[in-house]
mmCIF file of C-alpha atoms in Angstrom:
data_model
loop_
_atom_site.group_PDB
_atom_site.id
_atom_site.type_symbol
_atom_site.label_atom_id
_atom_site.label_comp_id
_atom_site.label_asym_id
_atom_site.label_seq_id
_atom_site.Cartn_x
_atom_site.Cartn_y
_atom_site.Cartn_z
ATOM 1 C CA MET A 66 71.364 127.680 135.461
ATOM 2 C CA GLY A 67 72.190 124.930 132.954
ATOM 3 C CA LYS A 68 71.905 127.459 130.128
ATOM 4 C CA ILE A 69 74.175 129.876 131.945
ATOM 5 C CA TYR A 70 76.770 127.127 132.401
ATOM 6 C CA GLY A 71 76.609 126.357 128.694
ATOM 7 C CA ILE A 72 77.053 130.014 127.763
ATOM 8 C CA LEU A 73 80.086 130.416 130.033
ATOM 9 C CA PHE A 74 81.556 127.206 128.650
ATOM 10 C CA MET A 75 81.255 128.491 125.069
ATOM 11 C CA ILE A 76 82.674 131.916 125.975
ATOM 12 C CA MET A 77 85.689 130.252 127.592
ATOM 13 C CA LEU A 78 86.366 128.230 124.457
ATOM 14 C CA LEU A 79 86.464 131.407 122.369
ATOM 15 C CA CYS A 80 88.973 133.213 124.537
ATOM 16 C CA ILE A 81 92.774 133.097 124.384
ATOM 17 C CA GLY A 82 94.924 130.989 126.303
ATOM 18 C CA CYS A 83 105.633 136.791 137.559
ATOM 19 C CA GLN A 84 107.135 134.997 139.857
ATOM 20 C CA TRP A 85 105.549 135.734 143.257
ATOM 21 C CA GLN A 86 108.256 137.026 145.544
ATOM 22 C CA LEU A 87 107.900 139.328 148.526
ATOM 23 C CA LYS A 88 110.912 141.445 149.322
ATOM 24 C CA PRO A 89 111.976 141.733 152.976
ATOM 25 C CA ASN A 90 110.454 144.739 154.740
ATOM 26 C CA ASP A 91 108.362 145.552 151.665
ATOM 27 C CA VAL A 92 105.018 145.984 153.407
ATOM 28 C CA ASP A 93 103.021 146.877 150.314
ATOM 29 C CA ALA A 94 104.602 144.389 147.900
ATOM 30 C CA GLU A 95 101.870 141.754 148.202
ATOM 31 C CA GLU A 96 99.079 144.262 147.747
ATOM 32 C CA GLN A 97 100.794 145.832 144.760
ATOM 33 C CA ARG A 98 101.461 142.468 143.134
ATOM 34 C CA VAL A 99 97.738 141.735 142.808
ATOM 35 C CA SER A 100 96.463 145.125 141.753
ATOM 36 C CA ILE A 101 94.321 146.055 138.772
ATOM 37 C CA GLN A 102 95.988 148.491 136.367
ATOM 38 C CA ARG A 103 93.533 150.995 134.847
ATOM 39 C CA TYR A 104 94.738 150.814 131.246
ATOM 40 C CA ASP A 105 91.141 151.590 130.194
ATOM 41 C CA ARG A 106 91.507 155.182 131.406
ATOM 42 C CA ILE A 107 94.452 155.915 129.110
ATOM 43 C CA GLU A 108 92.671 154.144 126.262
ATOM 44 C CA THR A 109 89.533 156.234 126.831
ATOM 45 C CA LEU A 110 91.522 159.460 126.936
ATOM 46 C CA TYR A 111 92.973 158.741 123.508
ATOM 47 C CA LEU A 112 89.693 157.549 121.997
ATOM 48 C CA THR A 113 87.678 160.549 123.204
ATOM 49 C CA THR A 114 90.199 163.350 122.718
ATOM 50 C CA GLY A 115 92.813 162.017 120.301
ATOM 51 C CA ASP A 116 95.469 162.971 122.868
ATOM 52 C CA TYR A 117 98.801 161.901 121.339
ATOM 53 C CA SER A 118 100.509 161.681 124.753
ATOM 54 C CA ALA A 119 97.900 159.104 125.801
ATOM 55 C CA LEU A 120 98.678 157.082 122.677
ATOM 56 C CA GLN A 121 102.399 157.278 123.451
ATOM 57 C CA GLN A 122 101.735 156.025 126.976
ATOM 58 C CA MET A 123 99.700 153.112 125.624
ATOM 59 C CA ASN A 124 102.579 152.102 123.359
ATOM 60 C CA THR A 125 105.489 152.664 125.747
ATOM 61 C CA VAL A 126 104.091 151.841 129.199
ATOM 62 C CA TYR A 127 101.627 149.157 128.105
ATOM 63 C CA PRO A 128 103.026 147.658 124.880
ATOM 64 C CA THR A 129 101.756 144.115 125.530
ATOM 65 C CA GLN A 130 98.279 145.303 126.472
ATOM 66 C CA THR A 131 98.085 147.545 123.416
ATOM 67 C CA ARG A 132 99.206 144.810 121.048
ATOM 68 C CA MET A 133 96.659 142.341 122.430
ATOM 69 C CA LEU A 134 93.887 144.953 122.281
ATOM 70 C CA LEU A 135 94.543 145.923 118.677
ATOM 71 C CA GLU A 136 95.459 142.517 117.295
ATOM 72 C CA ASP A 137 93.465 140.000 119.352
ATOM 73 C CA VAL A 138 90.468 141.822 120.830
ATOM 74 C CA LEU A 139 89.565 144.380 118.169
ATOM 75 C CA GLN A 140 91.398 142.594 115.323
ATOM 76 C CA LEU A 141 92.242 145.860 113.580
ATOM 77 C CA GLY A 142 95.599 144.696 112.255
ATOM 78 C CA LYS A 143 99.179 144.494 113.470
ATOM 79 C CA VAL A 144 100.298 146.944 116.116
ATOM 80 C CA ASN A 145 103.119 148.180 113.863
ATOM 81 C CA ASP A 146 100.913 148.768 110.800
ATOM 82 C CA ARG A 147 101.394 152.285 109.485
ATOM 83 C CA ASP A 148 97.723 153.265 109.787
ATOM 84 C CA ILE A 149 96.822 151.266 112.919
ATOM 85 C CA ASN A 150 96.413 154.323 115.171
ATOM 86 C CA SER A 151 93.974 156.036 112.831
ATOM 87 C CA LYS A 152 92.071 152.760 112.403
ATOM 88 C CA PHE A 153 91.831 152.432 116.159
ATOM 89 C CA LEU A 154 90.593 155.990 116.635
ATOM 90 C CA TYR A 155 88.132 155.796 113.738
ATOM 91 C CA PHE A 156 86.708 152.465 114.940
ATOM 92 C CA PHE A 157 85.547 154.039 118.195
ATOM 93 C CA GLN A 158 83.902 157.062 116.594
ATOM 94 C CA ASP A 159 80.691 155.033 116.393
ATOM 95 C CA SER A 160 78.102 156.765 118.616
ATOM 96 C CA THR A 161 77.262 153.540 120.495
ATOM 97 C CA LEU A 162 80.911 152.938 121.345
ATOM 98 C CA GLN A 163 81.460 156.582 122.337
ATOM 99 C CA MET A 164 78.520 156.336 124.737
ATOM 100 C CA MET A 165 79.887 153.053 126.062
ATOM 101 C CA LEU A 166 83.289 154.659 126.750
ATOM 102 C CA SER A 167 81.556 157.245 128.922
ATOM 103 C CA ASP A 168 79.361 154.651 130.633
ATOM 104 C CA VAL A 169 82.371 152.493 131.519
ATOM 105 C CA GLN A 170 84.192 155.405 133.145
ATOM 106 C CA HIS A 171 81.071 156.287 135.123
ATOM 107 C CA GLU A 172 80.251 152.733 136.200
ATOM 108 C CA PHE A 173 83.847 151.887 137.108
ATOM 109 C CA ALA A 174 85.029 155.222 138.486
ATOM 110 C CA ASP A 175 85.836 153.299 141.662
ATOM 111 C CA MET A 176 86.971 149.676 141.509
ATOM 112 C CA ASP A 177 88.248 149.257 145.062
ATOM 113 C CA ASP A 178 85.725 146.492 145.770
ATOM 114 C CA VAL A 179 86.785 144.535 142.690
ATOM 115 C CA ASN A 180 90.463 145.105 143.416
ATOM 116 C CA GLN A 181 90.152 143.845 146.981
ATOM 117 C CA GLU A 182 88.292 140.693 145.967
ATOM 118 C CA MET A 183 90.737 140.105 143.115
ATOM 119 C CA ALA A 184 93.733 140.363 145.452
ATOM 120 C CA ALA A 185 92.223 138.106 148.121
ATOM 121 C CA SER A 186 91.113 135.484 145.597
ATOM 122 C CA PHE A 187 94.436 135.308 143.757
ATOM 123 C CA GLU A 188 96.289 135.150 147.066
ATOM 124 C CA ARG A 189 94.201 132.113 148.032
ATOM 125 C CA LEU A 190 94.834 130.552 144.626
ATOM 126 C CA LYS A 191 98.567 131.138 144.986
ATOM 127 C CA GLU A 192 98.512 129.290 148.318
ATOM 128 C CA GLU A 193 96.898 126.312 146.585
ATOM 129 C CA LEU A 194 99.122 126.489 143.504
ATOM 130 C CA PRO A 195 102.543 127.684 144.778
ATOM 131 C CA ASP A 196 104.225 127.374 141.378
ATOM 132 C CA MET A 197 101.625 129.573 139.713
ATOM 133 C CA GLU A 198 102.790 132.916 138.355
ATOM 134 C CA ILE A 199 100.561 135.831 139.298
ATOM 135 C CA PRO A 200 99.404 137.579 136.102
ATOM 136 C CA GLU A 201 99.530 141.308 135.525
ATOM 137 C CA ILE A 202 95.851 142.255 135.679
ATOM 138 C CA TYR A 203 94.543 145.272 133.792
ATOM 139 C CA THR A 204 91.280 146.758 132.543
ATOM 140 C CA GLN A 205 90.598 147.664 128.949
ATOM 141 C CA ILE A 206 87.665 148.530 126.689
ATOM 142 C CA GLY A 207 86.775 146.396 123.694
ATOM 143 C CA SER A 208 83.715 146.363 121.468
ATOM 144 C CA PHE A 209 81.303 144.080 123.351
ATOM 145 C CA ASP A 210 83.134 140.939 122.182
ATOM 146 C CA GLN A 211 85.596 139.240 124.517
ATOM 147 C CA SER A 212 85.321 139.590 128.276
ATOM 148 C CA ILE A 213 88.705 138.240 129.449
ATOM 149 C CA VAL A 214 91.942 137.889 127.490
ATOM 150 C CA VAL A 215 94.831 135.823 128.870
ATOM 151 C CA GLY A 216 98.350 135.735 127.473
ATOM 152 C CA ASN A 217 102.011 136.582 128.155
ATOM 153 C CA ASN A 218 101.503 136.621 131.943
ATOM 154 C CA THR A 219 98.776 139.242 131.550
ATOM 155 C CA LEU A 220 95.053 139.080 132.202
ATOM 156 C CA GLY A 221 92.916 141.740 130.541
ATOM 157 C CA VAL A 222 89.388 142.565 131.697
ATOM 158 C CA SER A 223 87.133 144.192 129.106
ATOM 159 C CA LEU A 224 84.912 146.418 131.226
ATOM 160 C CA ASP A 225 82.462 146.888 128.352
ATOM 161 C CA LYS A 226 81.234 143.345 129.088
ATOM 162 C CA TYR A 227 80.303 144.079 132.722
ATOM 163 C CA LEU A 228 77.956 147.070 132.572
ATOM 164 C CA GLY A 229 74.984 145.300 134.129
ATOM 165 C CA ILE A 230 72.042 143.126 133.168
ATOM 166 C CA ASP A 231 69.875 146.105 132.152
ATOM 167 C CA TYR A 232 72.446 147.956 130.054
ATOM 168 C CA PRO A 233 70.534 149.053 126.899
ATOM 169 C CA PHE A 234 72.962 147.599 124.339
ATOM 170 C CA TYR A 235 72.943 144.259 126.160
ATOM 171 C CA VAL A 236 69.138 144.125 126.289
ATOM 172 C CA SER A 237 68.896 144.419 122.504
ATOM 173 C CA HIS A 238 71.802 142.100 121.660
ATOM 174 C CA TYR A 239 72.049 139.408 124.364
ATOM 175 C CA SER A 240 69.680 136.928 125.970
ATOM 176 C CA GLU A 241 68.669 137.251 129.601
ATOM 177 C CA GLU A 242 70.816 134.212 130.450
ATOM 178 C CA GLN A 243 73.851 135.883 128.894
ATOM 179 C CA ARG A 244 73.133 139.208 130.603
ATOM 180 C CA GLN A 245 73.109 137.564 134.007
ATOM 181 C CA LEU A 246 76.846 136.994 133.523
ATOM 182 C CA MET A 247 77.556 140.547 132.326
ATOM 183 C CA VAL A 248 77.608 142.162 135.758
ATOM 184 C CA ARG A 249 80.257 143.686 138.012
ATOM 185 C CA SER A 250 80.189 140.756 140.452
ATOM 186 C CA MET A 251 81.371 138.384 137.680
ATOM 187 C CA ILE A 252 84.661 140.179 136.984
ATOM 188 C CA VAL A 253 86.721 138.356 139.616
ATOM 189 C CA PRO A 254 85.149 134.908 139.046
ATOM 190 C CA ASP A 255 85.679 135.243 135.291
ATOM 191 C CA CYS A 256 89.312 136.288 135.776
ATOM 192 C CA LEU A 257 89.964 133.299 137.997
ATOM 193 C CA ALA A 258 88.140 130.873 135.726
ATOM 194 C CA PHE A 259 89.889 131.986 132.538
ATOM 195 C CA TYR A 260 93.293 132.069 134.211
ATOM 196 C CA ILE A 261 92.895 128.623 135.760
ATOM 197 C CA LEU A 262 91.694 127.378 132.360
ATOM 198 C CA SER A 263 94.885 128.749 130.792
ATOM 199 C CA LEU A 264 96.941 126.783 133.344
ATOM 200 C CA TYR A 265 94.852 123.625 133.038
ATOM 201 C CA PRO A 266 93.409 123.778 129.501
ATOM 202 C CA LEU A 267 90.670 121.550 128.226
ATOM 203 C CA PRO A 268 92.343 118.661 126.418
ATOM 204 C CA PHE A 269 90.542 118.155 123.133
ATOM 205 C CA ASN A 270 90.960 114.784 121.509
ATOM 206 C CA ASP A 271 88.827 112.111 119.910
ATOM 207 C CA GLN A 272 89.109 109.840 122.922
ATOM 208 C CA GLN A 273 87.657 112.331 125.382
ATOM 209 C CA SER A 274 83.904 112.473 125.928
ATOM 210 C CA GLN A 275 81.824 115.613 126.349
ATOM 211 C CA GLN A 276 81.110 114.563 129.914
ATOM 212 C CA GLU A 277 84.838 114.502 130.683
ATOM 213 C CA ARG A 278 85.151 118.018 129.291
ATOM 214 C CA ASP A 279 82.137 119.198 131.292
ATOM 215 C CA ASN A 280 83.668 117.618 134.363
ATOM 216 C CA HIS A 281 86.877 119.573 133.769
ATOM 217 C CA MET A 282 84.929 122.829 133.632
ATOM 218 C CA GLY A 283 83.099 121.777 136.795
ATOM 219 C CA LYS A 284 86.444 121.454 138.577
ATOM 220 C CA ILE A 285 87.468 124.964 137.552
ATOM 221 C CA GLN A 286 84.135 126.455 138.560
ATOM 222 C CA TRP A 287 84.232 124.664 141.919
ATOM 223 C CA VAL A 288 87.728 126.043 142.555
ATOM 224 C CA VAL A 289 86.517 129.547 141.679
ATOM 225 C CA ASN A 290 83.763 129.180 144.263
ATOM 226 C CA GLN A 291 86.365 128.247 146.876
ATOM 227 C CA MET A 292 88.724 131.094 145.998
ATOM 228 C CA THR A 293 86.031 133.786 145.991
ATOM 229 C CA LYS A 294 84.203 132.247 148.955
ATOM 230 C CA ARG A 295 80.990 132.662 146.979
ATOM 231 C CA GLN A 296 78.647 130.233 145.274
ATOM 232 C CA VAL A 297 79.175 131.863 141.902
ATOM 233 C CA PHE A 298 78.627 128.705 139.866
ATOM 234 C CA THR A 299 75.866 126.230 140.687
ATOM 235 C CA ASN A 300 75.283 123.334 138.324
ATOM 236 C CA GLU A 301 75.390 119.567 138.351
ATOM 237 C CA TYR A 302 79.093 119.393 137.500
ATOM 238 C CA VAL A 303 80.087 121.715 140.338
ATOM 239 C CA ASP A 304 77.883 119.701 142.716
ATOM 240 C CA ARG A 305 79.554 116.508 141.541
ATOM 241 C CA ILE A 306 83.017 117.941 142.248
ATOM 242 C CA ALA A 307 81.876 119.208 145.645
ATOM 243 C CA ASP A 308 80.720 115.689 146.580
ATOM 244 C CA TYR A 309 83.958 114.216 145.272
ATOM 245 C CA MET A 310 86.103 116.618 147.305
ATOM 246 C CA THR A 311 84.054 115.952 150.427
ATOM 247 C CA LYS A 312 84.763 112.243 150.058
ATOM 248 C CA ASN A 313 88.434 112.930 149.266
ATOM 249 C CA SER A 314 89.168 115.644 151.800
ATOM 250 C CA LYS A 315 92.938 115.102 151.645
ATOM 251 C CA MET A 316 93.101 115.872 147.940
ATOM 252 C CA SER A 317 94.590 119.273 147.159
ATOM 253 C CA ILE A 318 93.238 121.665 144.568
ATOM 254 C CA ALA A 319 96.414 121.188 142.558
ATOM 255 C CA GLN A 320 95.804 117.441 142.498
ATOM 256 C CA LEU A 321 92.169 117.955 141.525
ATOM 257 C CA LEU A 322 92.987 120.239 138.611
ATOM 258 C CA GLY A 323 95.868 118.043 137.465
ATOM 259 C CA ASN A 324 93.721 114.932 137.447
ATOM 260 C CA SER A 325 92.444 114.383 133.920
ATOM 261 C CA LYS A 326 89.552 112.202 135.083
#
Protein backbone atom coordinates (compact mmCIF):
# COMPACT_ATOMS: atom_id res chain seq x y z
CA MET A 1 0.00 0.00 0.00
CA GLY A 2 3.02 2.27 0.51
CA LYS A 3 3.76 2.08 -3.21
CA ILE A 4 0.17 2.93 -4.06
CA TYR A 5 0.33 5.97 -1.77
CA GLY A 6 3.51 7.10 -3.50
CA ILE A 7 1.95 6.71 -6.95
CA LEU A 8 -1.14 8.71 -5.98
CA PHE A 9 1.06 11.39 -4.44
CA MET A 10 3.05 11.76 -7.67
CA ILE A 11 -0.09 11.80 -9.83
CA MET A 12 -1.55 14.57 -7.68
CA LEU A 13 1.58 16.68 -8.12
CA LEU A 14 1.27 16.43 -11.90
CA CYS A 15 -2.33 17.58 -12.06
CA ILE A 16 -3.69 21.13 -12.26
CA GLY A 17 -4.77 23.16 -9.53
CA CYS A 18 -20.49 28.03 -7.49
CA GLN A 19 -21.75 29.27 -4.73
CA TRP A 20 -23.98 26.64 -3.08
CA GLN A 21 -27.45 28.08 -2.78
CA LEU A 22 -30.75 26.24 -2.67
CA LYS A 23 -33.73 28.14 -3.97
CA PRO A 24 -36.97 27.99 -1.95
CA ASN A 25 -39.31 25.22 -3.09
CA ASP A 26 -36.70 23.95 -5.55
CA VAL A 27 -36.84 20.27 -4.62
CA ASP A 28 -34.30 19.07 -7.15
CA ALA A 29 -31.80 21.93 -6.82
CA GLU A 30 -29.44 20.12 -4.45
CA GLU A 31 -29.38 16.97 -6.54
CA GLN A 32 -28.80 18.93 -9.73
CA ARG A 33 -26.01 20.98 -8.17
CA VAL A 34 -23.86 17.89 -7.62
CA SER A 35 -24.48 16.04 -10.85
CA ILE A 36 -21.98 14.66 -13.34
CA GLN A 37 -22.28 16.16 -16.82
CA ARG A 38 -21.59 13.62 -19.60
CA TYR A 39 -19.37 15.80 -21.78
CA ASP A 40 -17.59 12.59 -22.86
CA ARG A 41 -20.62 11.53 -24.91
CA ILE A 42 -20.57 14.66 -27.07
CA GLU A 43 -16.80 14.36 -27.40
CA THR A 44 -17.11 10.72 -28.50
CA LEU A 45 -19.79 11.57 -31.04
CA TYR A 46 -17.50 14.08 -32.71
CA LEU A 47 -14.41 11.87 -32.57
CA THR A 48 -16.15 8.81 -34.03
CA THR A 49 -18.39 10.43 -36.64
CA GLY A 50 -16.95 13.90 -37.26
CA ASP A 51 -20.42 15.31 -36.52
CA TYR A 52 -20.06 19.10 -36.82
CA SER A 53 -23.10 19.75 -34.59
CA ALA A 54 -21.36 17.82 -31.80
CA LEU A 55 -18.28 20.01 -32.24
CA GLN A 56 -20.46 23.13 -32.09
CA GLN A 57 -22.03 21.89 -28.87
CA MET A 58 -18.60 21.26 -27.36
CA ASN A 59 -17.56 24.83 -28.15
CA THR A 60 -20.78 26.64 -27.23
CA VAL A 61 -22.25 24.62 -24.35
CA TYR A 62 -18.96 23.47 -22.83
CA PRO A 63 -16.35 26.10 -23.77
CA THR A 64 -14.32 25.79 -20.55
CA GLN A 65 -14.26 22.00 -20.70
CA THR A 66 -13.23 22.04 -24.35
CA ARG A 67 -10.44 24.54 -23.78
CA MET A 68 -9.03 22.54 -20.86
CA LEU A 69 -9.26 19.29 -22.84
CA LEU A 70 -7.47 20.63 -25.89
CA GLU A 71 -4.93 22.86 -24.17
CA ASP A 72 -4.20 21.18 -20.82
CA VAL A 73 -5.08 17.49 -21.15
CA LEU A 74 -4.22 16.68 -24.76
CA GLN A 75 -1.90 19.69 -25.26
CA LEU A 76 -2.81 20.00 -28.93
CA GLY A 77 -2.56 23.78 -29.04
CA LYS A 78 -4.78 26.77 -28.30
CA VAL A 79 -8.51 26.32 -28.59
CA ASN A 80 -8.72 29.18 -31.11
CA ASP A 81 -5.94 27.86 -33.38
CA ARG A 82 -7.16 27.65 -36.96
CA ASP A 83 -6.44 23.93 -37.34
CA ILE A 84 -7.22 22.80 -33.78
CA ASN A 85 -10.39 20.89 -34.71
CA SER A 86 -8.67 18.83 -37.38
CA LYS A 87 -5.76 18.17 -35.02
CA PHE A 88 -8.19 16.98 -32.39
CA LEU A 89 -10.03 14.67 -34.78
CA TYR A 90 -6.83 13.31 -36.33
CA PHE A 91 -5.26 12.64 -32.92
CA PHE A 92 -8.02 10.19 -32.03
CA GLN A 93 -7.89 8.26 -35.30
CA ASP A 94 -5.31 5.98 -33.69
CA SER A 95 -6.84 2.48 -33.50
CA THR A 96 -6.05 2.11 -29.77
CA LEU A 97 -7.81 5.38 -28.96
CA GLN A 98 -10.79 4.53 -31.19
CA MET A 99 -11.19 1.24 -29.34
CA MET A 100 -10.87 3.06 -26.03
CA LEU A 101 -13.64 5.51 -27.01
CA SER A 102 -15.96 2.55 -27.56
CA ASP A 103 -14.85 0.81 -24.36
CA VAL A 104 -15.50 3.94 -22.28
CA GLN A 105 -19.05 4.29 -23.61
CA HIS A 106 -19.71 0.62 -22.89
CA GLU A 107 -18.16 0.60 -19.42
CA PHE A 108 -19.80 3.87 -18.37
CA ALA A 109 -23.14 3.58 -20.15
CA ASP A 110 -24.69 3.98 -16.70
CA MET A 111 -23.01 6.11 -14.05
CA ASP A 112 -25.86 6.39 -11.55
CA ASP A 113 -23.80 4.69 -8.83
CA VAL A 114 -20.91 7.10 -9.31
CA ASN A 115 -23.24 10.09 -9.48
CA GLN A 116 -24.98 9.16 -6.24
CA GLU A 117 -21.73 8.67 -4.34
CA MET A 118 -20.33 11.88 -5.81
CA ALA A 119 -23.38 13.88 -4.69
CA ALA A 120 -23.43 12.39 -1.18
CA SER A 121 -19.69 12.87 -0.68
CA PHE A 122 -19.61 16.48 -1.87
CA GLU A 123 -22.66 17.27 0.24
CA ARG A 124 -20.81 15.97 3.31
CA LEU A 125 -17.73 17.98 2.34
CA LYS A 126 -19.83 21.11 1.92
CA GLU A 127 -21.18 20.65 5.46
CA GLU A 128 -17.61 20.54 6.76
CA LEU A 129 -16.38 23.40 4.57
CA PRO A 130 -19.35 25.81 4.27
CA ASP A 131 -17.40 28.41 2.28
CA MET A 132 -16.38 25.86 -0.34
CA GLU A 133 -17.74 26.34 -3.84
CA ILE A 134 -19.15 23.19 -5.40
CA PRO A 135 -17.36 22.53 -8.70
CA GLU A 136 -19.08 21.72 -11.96
CA ILE A 137 -18.23 18.05 -12.41
CA TYR A 138 -18.03 16.51 -15.87
CA THR A 139 -16.64 13.45 -17.65
CA GLN A 140 -14.27 13.59 -20.58
CA ILE A 141 -11.93 11.31 -22.52
CA GLY A 142 -8.21 11.97 -22.71
CA SER A 143 -5.35 9.82 -23.92
CA PHE A 144 -4.45 7.75 -20.85
CA ASP A 145 -2.59 10.67 -19.24
CA GLN A 146 -4.32 12.74 -16.58
CA SER A 147 -7.13 11.32 -14.47
CA ILE A 148 -8.59 14.47 -12.86
CA VAL A 149 -8.28 18.09 -13.98
CA VAL A 150 -9.29 20.93 -11.66
CA GLY A 151 -9.66 24.57 -12.65
CA ASN A 152 -12.11 27.47 -13.06
CA ASN A 153 -14.66 25.91 -10.69
CA THR A 154 -14.74 22.77 -12.83
CA LEU A 155 -13.62 19.24 -12.10
CA GLY A 156 -13.04 16.98 -15.10
CA VAL A 157 -12.91 13.19 -14.83
CA SER A 158 -11.04 11.40 -17.61
CA LEU A 159 -12.92 8.11 -17.89
CA ASP A 160 -10.11 6.56 -19.94
CA LYS A 161 -8.16 6.26 -16.66
CA TYR A 162 -10.82 4.16 -14.90
CA LEU A 163 -11.44 1.19 -17.19
CA GLY A 164 -10.37 -1.45 -14.69
CA ILE A 165 -7.27 -3.23 -13.45
CA ASP A 166 -7.33 -5.79 -16.29
CA TYR A 167 -7.89 -3.38 -19.18
CA PRO A 168 -5.45 -4.55 -21.92
CA PHE A 169 -3.76 -1.18 -22.53
CA TYR A 170 -3.20 -0.74 -18.79
CA VAL A 171 -1.68 -4.21 -18.41
CA SER A 172 0.99 -3.44 -21.01
CA HIS A 173 1.72 0.13 -19.89
CA TYR A 174 1.18 0.37 -16.11
CA SER A 175 2.36 -1.53 -13.06
CA GLU A 176 -0.03 -3.58 -10.97
CA GLU A 177 0.18 -0.98 -8.19
CA GLN A 178 -0.85 1.75 -10.62
CA ARG A 179 -3.66 -0.36 -12.09
CA GLN A 180 -5.19 -0.87 -8.67
CA LEU A 181 -6.04 2.84 -8.72
CA MET A 182 -7.45 2.80 -12.27
CA VAL A 183 -10.85 1.39 -11.36
CA ARG A 184 -14.41 2.73 -11.26
CA SER A 185 -14.50 2.82 -7.45
CA MET A 186 -11.65 5.38 -7.41
CA ILE A 187 -13.48 8.06 -9.41
CA VAL A 188 -15.20 9.72 -6.45
CA PRO A 189 -12.22 9.46 -4.05
CA ASP A 190 -9.91 10.91 -6.70
CA CYS A 191 -12.31 13.79 -7.39
CA LEU A 192 -12.51 14.62 -3.71
CA ALA A 193 -8.77 14.31 -3.16
CA PHE A 194 -7.80 16.49 -6.12
CA TYR A 195 -10.43 19.10 -5.31
CA ILE A 196 -9.46 19.30 -1.64
CA LEU A 197 -5.82 19.53 -2.75
CA SER A 198 -6.74 22.50 -4.97
CA LEU A 199 -8.32 24.22 -1.94
CA TYR A 200 -5.48 23.32 0.42
CA PRO A 201 -2.43 22.97 -1.85
CA LEU A 202 0.85 21.48 -0.79
CA PRO A 203 3.10 24.36 0.23
CA PHE A 204 6.49 23.80 -1.35
CA ASN A 205 9.38 25.63 0.22
CA ASP A 206 12.89 24.92 1.39
CA GLN A 207 11.87 24.98 5.04
CA GLN A 208 9.29 22.23 4.73
CA SER A 209 10.33 18.60 5.15
CA GLN A 210 9.11 15.67 3.09
CA GLN A 211 7.41 14.30 6.18
CA GLU A 212 5.38 17.51 6.52
CA ARG A 213 4.29 17.16 2.91
CA ASP A 214 3.40 13.50 3.40
CA ASN A 215 1.45 14.48 6.48
CA HIS A 216 -0.51 17.01 4.43
CA MET A 217 -1.45 14.32 1.92
CA GLY A 218 -2.41 12.05 4.82
CA LYS A 219 -4.87 14.69 6.02
CA ILE A 220 -6.51 14.90 2.60
CA GLN A 221 -6.72 11.13 2.25
CA TRP A 222 -8.19 10.79 5.75
CA VAL A 223 -10.83 13.40 4.90
CA VAL A 224 -11.67 11.52 1.69
CA ASN A 225 -12.22 8.37 3.74
CA GLN A 226 -14.64 10.28 5.98
CA MET A 227 -16.55 11.85 3.10
CA THR A 228 -16.97 8.61 1.14
CA LYS A 229 -17.51 6.54 4.30
CA ARG A 230 -15.01 4.05 2.89
CA GLN A 231 -11.47 3.11 3.82
CA VAL A 232 -10.16 4.08 0.41
CA PHE A 233 -6.70 5.08 1.61
CA THR A 234 -4.79 3.04 4.18
CA ASN A 235 -1.22 4.03 4.97
CA GLU A 236 0.82 5.22 7.91
CA TYR A 237 0.04 8.89 7.31
CA VAL A 238 -3.71 8.31 7.25
CA ASP A 239 -3.41 6.21 10.42
CA ARG A 240 -1.45 9.00 12.07
CA ILE A 241 -4.17 11.54 11.23
CA ALA A 242 -6.87 9.16 12.44
CA ASP A 243 -5.11 8.87 15.82
CA TYR A 244 -4.65 12.63 15.97
CA MET A 245 -8.33 13.30 15.28
CA THR A 246 -9.39 10.74 17.87
CA LYS A 247 -7.33 12.57 20.47
CA ASN A 248 -8.63 15.95 19.25
CA SER A 249 -12.28 15.11 18.71
CA LYS A 250 -13.38 18.75 18.84
CA MET A 251 -11.20 19.73 15.90
CA SER A 252 -13.15 20.32 12.70
CA ILE A 253 -12.07 19.13 9.28
CA ALA A 254 -11.63 22.74 8.22
CA GLN A 255 -9.24 23.29 11.12
CA LEU A 256 -7.36 20.10 10.30
CA LEU A 257 -6.86 21.01 6.65
CA GLY A 258 -5.97 24.61 7.48
CA ASN A 259 -3.34 23.56 9.99
CA SER A 260 0.03 23.56 8.27
CA LYS A 261 1.58 21.23 10.84
